[in-house]
Short mmCIF file of N, CA and C in Angstrom, two decimals:
data_model
loop_
_atom_site.label_atom_id
_atom_site.label_comp_id
_atom_site.label_asym_id
_atom_site.label_seq_id
_atom_site.Cartn_x
_atom_site.Cartn_y
_atom_site.Cartn_z
N UNK A 80 8.55 -1.61 1.19
CA UNK A 80 7.33 -1.74 1.88
C UNK A 80 6.72 -2.77 2.16
N UNK A 81 5.97 -2.56 3.47
CA UNK A 81 5.66 -4.08 4.55
C UNK A 81 4.68 -3.15 5.03
N UNK A 82 3.91 -3.74 6.04
CA UNK A 82 2.72 -3.50 6.88
C UNK A 82 3.34 -3.61 8.22
N UNK A 83 4.31 -4.38 8.36
CA UNK A 83 4.96 -4.84 9.69
C UNK A 83 6.04 -3.73 9.69
N UNK A 84 5.98 -3.02 10.60
CA UNK A 84 7.37 -1.98 11.10
C UNK A 84 8.26 -2.67 11.53
N UNK A 85 8.76 -3.76 12.08
CA UNK A 85 9.88 -4.58 12.23
C UNK A 85 10.60 -5.04 11.09
N UNK A 86 9.70 -5.44 10.25
CA UNK A 86 10.70 -5.83 8.81
C UNK A 86 10.79 -4.36 7.91
N UNK A 87 10.33 -3.27 7.98
CA UNK A 87 10.79 -2.04 7.77
C UNK A 87 11.91 -1.86 8.12
N UNK A 88 11.90 -1.79 9.47
CA UNK A 88 13.51 -1.40 10.11
C UNK A 88 14.53 -2.14 9.82
N UNK A 89 14.37 -3.52 9.81
CA UNK A 89 15.41 -4.39 9.22
C UNK A 89 16.08 -4.16 8.04
N UNK A 90 15.09 -3.97 7.14
CA UNK A 90 15.48 -3.84 5.65
C UNK A 90 15.71 -2.48 5.88
N UNK A 91 15.64 -1.14 6.25
CA UNK A 91 16.28 -0.37 5.77
C UNK A 91 17.48 0.00 6.60
N UNK A 92 17.39 -0.60 7.71
CA UNK A 92 19.30 -0.52 8.25
C UNK A 92 19.90 -1.27 7.27
N UNK A 93 19.80 -2.61 6.85
CA UNK A 93 20.42 -3.22 6.14
C UNK A 93 20.72 -2.59 4.79
N UNK A 94 20.14 -1.73 3.87
CA UNK A 94 20.19 -1.03 2.88
C UNK A 94 21.00 0.14 3.26
N UNK A 95 20.74 0.78 4.08
CA UNK A 95 21.44 2.07 4.77
C UNK A 95 22.93 1.56 4.71
N UNK A 96 23.42 0.58 5.40
CA UNK A 96 24.54 0.19 5.82
C UNK A 96 25.37 0.02 4.31
N UNK A 97 24.09 -0.41 3.52
CA UNK A 97 24.90 -0.40 1.92
C UNK A 97 24.98 0.69 1.42
N UNK A 98 24.42 1.90 1.53
CA UNK A 98 24.61 3.20 0.97
C UNK A 98 23.39 3.64 0.48
N UNK A 99 22.42 3.05 0.51
CA UNK A 99 21.08 3.19 0.21
C UNK A 99 20.07 4.32 1.03
N UNK A 100 19.59 4.91 0.29
CA UNK A 100 18.91 5.74 0.90
C UNK A 100 17.38 5.23 1.05
N UNK A 101 16.68 5.07 1.73
CA UNK A 101 15.50 4.43 1.94
C UNK A 101 14.30 5.01 2.09
N UNK A 102 13.31 4.82 1.35
CA UNK A 102 11.92 5.66 1.73
C UNK A 102 10.88 4.69 1.97
N UNK A 103 10.22 4.59 3.06
CA UNK A 103 9.49 3.23 3.41
C UNK A 103 7.75 3.86 3.52
N UNK A 104 7.23 2.83 3.26
CA UNK A 104 5.61 2.88 3.23
C UNK A 104 5.09 1.58 3.84
N UNK A 105 3.90 1.62 4.18
CA UNK A 105 2.95 0.64 4.89
C UNK A 105 2.19 -0.02 4.29
N UNK A 106 2.19 0.35 3.14
CA UNK A 106 1.38 -0.44 2.25
C UNK A 106 1.07 0.08 0.90
N UNK A 107 0.30 -0.97 0.11
CA UNK A 107 0.16 -0.17 -1.25
C UNK A 107 0.18 1.09 -1.87
N UNK A 108 -0.97 1.58 -0.92
CA UNK A 108 -1.02 2.91 -1.52
C UNK A 108 -0.18 3.76 -1.11
N UNK A 109 0.58 3.64 -0.24
CA UNK A 109 1.54 4.58 0.08
C UNK A 109 2.66 4.37 -0.63
N UNK A 110 2.64 3.44 -1.30
CA UNK A 110 3.97 2.98 -2.30
C UNK A 110 3.55 3.90 -3.25
N UNK A 111 2.53 3.55 -3.79
CA UNK A 111 2.04 4.53 -5.06
C UNK A 111 2.16 5.82 -4.91
N UNK A 112 1.75 6.65 -3.75
CA UNK A 112 2.18 7.86 -3.62
C UNK A 112 3.31 7.84 -3.38
N UNK A 113 4.39 7.61 -2.54
CA UNK A 113 5.56 7.85 -2.64
C UNK A 113 6.34 7.55 -4.06
N UNK A 114 5.94 6.56 -4.86
CA UNK A 114 6.50 6.90 -6.20
C UNK A 114 6.38 7.74 -6.91
N UNK A 115 4.89 8.51 -7.03
CA UNK A 115 4.49 9.40 -7.52
C UNK A 115 5.18 10.55 -6.99
N UNK A 116 5.45 10.55 -5.80
CA UNK A 116 6.24 12.40 -5.38
C UNK A 116 7.45 12.01 -5.64
N UNK A 117 8.27 10.74 -5.43
CA UNK A 117 9.71 10.63 -5.54
C UNK A 117 10.17 9.73 -6.47
N UNK A 118 9.54 9.68 -7.62
CA UNK A 118 10.15 8.69 -8.89
C UNK A 118 11.36 8.90 -9.19
N UNK A 119 12.03 10.06 -9.17
CA UNK A 119 13.50 10.36 -9.69
C UNK A 119 14.31 9.98 -8.49
N UNK A 120 13.78 9.74 -7.46
CA UNK A 120 14.94 9.45 -6.15
C UNK A 120 15.11 7.63 -6.06
N UNK A 121 14.16 7.07 -6.84
CA UNK A 121 13.78 5.68 -6.71
C UNK A 121 14.77 4.75 -7.69
N UNK A 122 15.37 3.53 -6.96
CA UNK A 122 16.27 2.89 -8.09
C UNK A 122 15.27 1.47 -8.35
N UNK A 123 14.72 1.01 -7.15
CA UNK A 123 14.20 -0.01 -7.32
C UNK A 123 13.30 0.02 -5.96
N UNK A 124 12.06 -1.16 -6.18
CA UNK A 124 11.05 -1.21 -5.15
C UNK A 124 10.95 -2.81 -4.26
N UNK A 125 11.16 -2.88 -2.82
CA UNK A 125 11.23 -4.21 -2.30
C UNK A 125 9.32 -4.00 -1.69
N UNK A 126 8.79 -4.89 -2.16
CA UNK A 126 7.72 -4.69 -2.00
C UNK A 126 6.65 -6.28 -1.26
N UNK A 127 6.10 -6.16 -0.57
CA UNK A 127 5.79 -7.31 0.51
C UNK A 127 4.09 -7.40 -0.22
N UNK A 128 4.01 -8.94 -0.27
CA UNK A 128 3.04 -9.20 -1.11
C UNK A 128 1.34 -9.27 -0.48
N UNK A 129 1.57 -9.24 0.78
CA UNK A 129 0.51 -9.38 1.23
C UNK A 129 0.01 -8.22 2.29
N UNK A 130 -0.73 -7.18 2.35
CA UNK A 130 -0.59 -5.71 3.10
C UNK A 130 -2.27 -5.23 2.76
N UNK A 131 -2.82 -4.72 4.06
CA UNK A 131 -3.85 -4.21 4.10
C UNK A 131 -4.08 -3.13 2.94
N UNK A 132 -5.08 -2.45 2.88
CA UNK A 132 -5.63 -1.34 1.59
C UNK A 132 -5.32 -1.56 0.14
N UNK A 133 -4.09 -1.95 -0.03
CA UNK A 133 -3.46 -2.33 -1.75
C UNK A 133 -2.62 -2.83 -1.23
N UNK A 134 -2.47 -4.32 -1.86
CA UNK A 134 -1.65 -5.50 -1.70
C UNK A 134 -0.51 -5.28 -2.64
N UNK A 135 0.58 -5.80 -2.39
CA UNK A 135 1.89 -5.91 -3.27
C UNK A 135 1.31 -6.11 -4.90
N UNK A 136 0.76 -6.87 -4.91
CA UNK A 136 0.09 -7.54 -6.43
C UNK A 136 -0.29 -6.43 -7.18
N UNK A 137 -1.41 -5.85 -6.36
CA UNK A 137 -2.48 -4.63 -6.89
C UNK A 137 -1.60 -3.45 -7.05
N UNK A 138 -0.85 -3.18 -6.18
CA UNK A 138 0.25 -2.39 -6.18
C UNK A 138 0.89 -2.08 -7.64
N UNK A 139 1.80 -3.05 -7.53
CA UNK A 139 2.28 -3.47 -8.56
C UNK A 139 1.88 -3.16 -9.76
N UNK A 140 0.55 -3.52 -10.24
CA UNK A 140 -0.42 -3.40 -11.38
C UNK A 140 -0.60 -1.68 -11.70
N UNK A 141 -0.57 -1.04 -10.44
CA UNK A 141 -0.86 0.35 -10.52
C UNK A 141 0.18 1.09 -10.82
N UNK A 142 1.30 0.58 -10.26
CA UNK A 142 2.45 1.20 -10.80
C UNK A 142 3.07 1.53 -12.11
N UNK A 143 3.06 -0.29 -12.58
CA UNK A 143 3.19 -0.21 -14.04
C UNK A 143 1.96 0.16 -14.78
N UNK A 144 0.76 0.63 -14.45
CA UNK A 144 -0.05 1.26 -15.31
C UNK A 144 0.56 2.74 -15.34
N UNK A 145 1.01 3.16 -14.20
CA UNK A 145 1.47 4.92 -14.28
C UNK A 145 2.86 5.06 -15.09
N UNK A 146 3.37 3.84 -15.36
CA UNK A 146 4.42 4.14 -16.05
C UNK A 146 5.82 3.91 -15.48
N UNK A 147 5.88 3.22 -14.02
CA UNK A 147 6.96 2.66 -13.49
C UNK A 147 7.41 1.42 -14.16
N UNK A 148 8.88 1.96 -14.30
CA UNK A 148 9.77 0.68 -15.31
C UNK A 148 11.10 0.43 -14.21
N UNK A 149 11.05 0.90 -13.06
CA UNK A 149 12.04 0.45 -12.08
C UNK A 149 11.53 -1.01 -11.72
N UNK A 150 12.84 -1.48 -11.30
CA UNK A 150 12.38 -3.02 -10.68
C UNK A 150 11.84 -3.34 -9.40
N UNK A 151 10.81 -4.17 -9.25
CA UNK A 151 9.89 -4.09 -8.42
C UNK A 151 9.96 -5.64 -7.90
N UNK A 152 10.75 -5.87 -6.82
CA UNK A 152 11.09 -6.76 -6.36
C UNK A 152 10.13 -7.33 -5.20
N UNK A 153 9.49 -8.40 -5.25
CA UNK A 153 8.20 -8.63 -4.57
C UNK A 153 8.87 -9.36 -3.15
N UNK A 154 8.24 -9.35 -2.29
CA UNK A 154 9.15 -10.36 -0.87
C UNK A 154 7.38 -10.97 -0.22
N UNK A 155 7.76 -12.13 -0.18
CA UNK A 155 6.67 -13.13 0.44
C UNK A 155 7.36 -14.35 1.39
N UNK A 156 6.43 -14.78 2.14
CA UNK A 156 6.67 -15.91 3.27
C UNK A 156 6.17 -17.15 2.91
N UNK A 157 4.97 -16.74 1.92
CA UNK A 157 4.00 -17.57 1.07
C UNK A 157 4.56 -17.82 -0.11
N UNK A 158 5.53 -18.46 -0.29
CA UNK A 158 5.94 -18.30 -1.84
C UNK A 158 5.68 -20.15 -2.05
N UNK A 159 5.12 -19.76 -3.51
CA UNK A 159 4.55 -21.17 -4.06
C UNK A 159 5.07 -20.93 -5.70
N UNK A 160 4.90 -21.65 -6.50
CA UNK A 160 5.19 -21.35 -8.01
C UNK A 160 3.94 -20.72 -8.31
N UNK A 161 2.84 -20.80 -8.12
CA UNK A 161 1.75 -19.97 -8.57
C UNK A 161 1.87 -18.44 -8.09
N UNK A 162 2.29 -18.46 -6.92
CA UNK A 162 2.24 -17.18 -6.48
C UNK A 162 3.51 -16.21 -7.18
N UNK A 163 4.55 -17.17 -7.40
CA UNK A 163 5.38 -16.25 -8.03
C UNK A 163 5.12 -15.97 -9.95
N UNK A 164 4.66 -17.11 -10.12
CA UNK A 164 4.22 -16.70 -11.80
C UNK A 164 3.01 -15.51 -11.98
N UNK A 165 1.91 -15.38 -10.86
CA UNK A 165 1.14 -14.45 -10.49
C UNK A 165 2.04 -12.99 -10.49
N UNK A 166 3.03 -12.83 -9.61
CA UNK A 166 3.70 -11.90 -9.37
C UNK A 166 4.35 -11.15 -10.64
N UNK A 167 4.83 -12.22 -11.36
CA UNK A 167 5.55 -12.06 -12.63
C UNK A 167 4.72 -11.38 -13.84
N UNK A 168 3.68 -11.85 -13.72
CA UNK A 168 2.58 -11.77 -14.34
C UNK A 168 1.89 -10.30 -14.46
N UNK A 169 1.87 -10.00 -12.94
CA UNK A 169 1.43 -8.19 -12.98
C UNK A 169 2.27 -7.23 -13.22
N UNK A 170 3.88 -7.70 -13.38
CA UNK A 170 4.93 -7.08 -13.51
C UNK A 170 6.23 -6.98 -12.42
N UNK A 171 5.89 -7.50 -11.64
CA UNK A 171 6.81 -7.79 -10.46
C UNK A 171 8.46 -8.34 -11.62
N UNK A 172 9.21 -7.99 -11.14
CA UNK A 172 10.91 -8.18 -11.84
C UNK A 172 11.38 -9.62 -11.36
N UNK A 173 10.56 -9.38 -9.68
CA UNK A 173 11.53 -10.92 -9.14
C UNK A 173 10.74 -11.17 -7.97
N UNK A 174 11.01 -12.40 -7.21
CA UNK A 174 10.13 -12.68 -5.91
C UNK A 174 11.41 -13.08 -5.13
N UNK A 175 11.18 -12.61 -3.98
CA UNK A 175 12.46 -13.44 -3.22
C UNK A 175 11.53 -13.88 -2.00
N UNK A 176 11.89 -14.90 -1.25
CA UNK A 176 11.24 -15.35 0.25
C UNK A 176 11.78 -14.57 1.15
N UNK A 177 11.07 -14.59 1.96
CA UNK A 177 10.99 -13.65 3.35
C UNK A 177 11.48 -14.97 4.60
N UNK A 178 12.30 -14.57 5.50
CA UNK A 178 13.31 -13.38 5.39
C UNK A 178 14.29 -13.38 4.56
N UNK A 179 14.33 -12.23 4.37
CA UNK A 179 15.53 -12.04 3.08
C UNK A 179 17.03 -12.57 3.31
N UNK A 180 17.42 -13.35 2.33
CA UNK A 180 18.83 -13.43 2.11
C UNK A 180 19.42 -12.76 1.57
N UNK A 181 20.20 -12.06 2.08
CA UNK A 181 21.05 -10.59 1.58
C UNK A 181 22.00 -10.80 0.16
N UNK A 182 22.78 -12.01 0.35
CA UNK A 182 23.52 -12.56 -0.68
C UNK A 182 22.46 -12.45 -2.28
N UNK A 183 21.06 -13.05 -1.92
CA UNK A 183 20.26 -13.28 -2.65
C UNK A 183 19.79 -12.20 -3.38
N UNK A 184 19.58 -11.42 -2.05
CA UNK A 184 18.92 -9.72 -2.66
C UNK A 184 19.87 -9.07 -3.38
N UNK A 185 21.14 -8.85 -3.15
CA UNK A 185 22.48 -8.29 -3.86
C UNK A 185 22.35 -9.05 -5.33
N UNK A 186 22.26 -10.35 -5.24
CA UNK A 186 22.61 -10.88 -6.60
C UNK A 186 21.37 -10.21 -7.70
N UNK A 187 19.98 -10.36 -6.89
CA UNK A 187 18.78 -9.90 -7.96
C UNK A 187 18.67 -8.28 -8.22
N UNK A 188 19.35 -7.68 -7.37
CA UNK A 188 19.35 -6.04 -7.51
C UNK A 188 20.60 -5.83 -8.75
N UNK A 189 21.69 -6.59 -8.29
CA UNK A 189 22.76 -6.70 -9.55
C UNK A 189 22.53 -6.97 -11.05
N UNK A 190 21.65 -8.03 -11.19
CA UNK A 190 20.80 -8.53 -12.50
C UNK A 190 19.81 -7.72 -12.76
N UNK A 191 18.91 -6.85 -11.72
CA UNK A 191 17.73 -6.03 -12.42
C UNK A 191 18.20 -4.57 -12.55
N UNK A 192 18.98 -3.71 -11.43
CA UNK A 192 19.44 -2.82 -11.92
C UNK A 192 20.00 -2.25 -12.94
N UNK A 193 20.02 -1.11 -13.54
CA UNK A 193 21.03 -0.91 -14.56
C UNK A 193 22.36 -0.14 -14.28
N UNK A 194 23.11 -0.33 -15.22
CA UNK A 194 24.68 -0.63 -14.60
C UNK A 194 25.29 1.22 -13.87
N UNK A 195 24.31 1.77 -14.50
CA UNK A 195 24.31 2.92 -13.95
C UNK A 195 23.85 3.81 -12.59
N UNK A 196 23.26 3.03 -12.12
CA UNK A 196 22.78 2.99 -10.38
C UNK A 196 23.89 2.18 -9.57
N UNK A 197 24.29 3.70 -8.88
CA UNK A 197 25.62 3.43 -8.01
C UNK A 197 24.98 2.64 -6.77
N UNK A 198 24.97 1.38 -6.75
CA UNK A 198 24.58 0.81 -5.50
C UNK A 198 25.82 -0.29 -4.91
N UNK A 199 25.80 -0.31 -3.93
CA UNK A 199 26.85 -1.19 -3.48
C UNK A 199 26.39 -2.04 -2.23
N UNK A 200 25.40 -2.94 -2.60
CA UNK A 200 25.02 -3.75 -1.83
C UNK A 200 25.54 -4.90 -1.15
#
């Protein structure tokens, strides 16, 4: 989930190369709608912090309030300890700095995903 189409394209291509089916959204409202409609297909959510309409922190609160228990990984270029603390407080599973370091994303997903999720990141 990102409001920047180029960011979505880069992440989508990298994840698809690793065998993932990617559902994209451009803001937190779309993310919540996709989760409601497609929750059985989702293993994790990569969620930008700062987007129009509903930002990543607000979307995480809403998703957790609706019962979403999958890993939500926050992505931000504006990383401070206060930002990370706030993200974890609202229910994000982890926070990664943009641009994404793929090895770090892989380690994070392997830690956060249940062993039953078939993911070759």
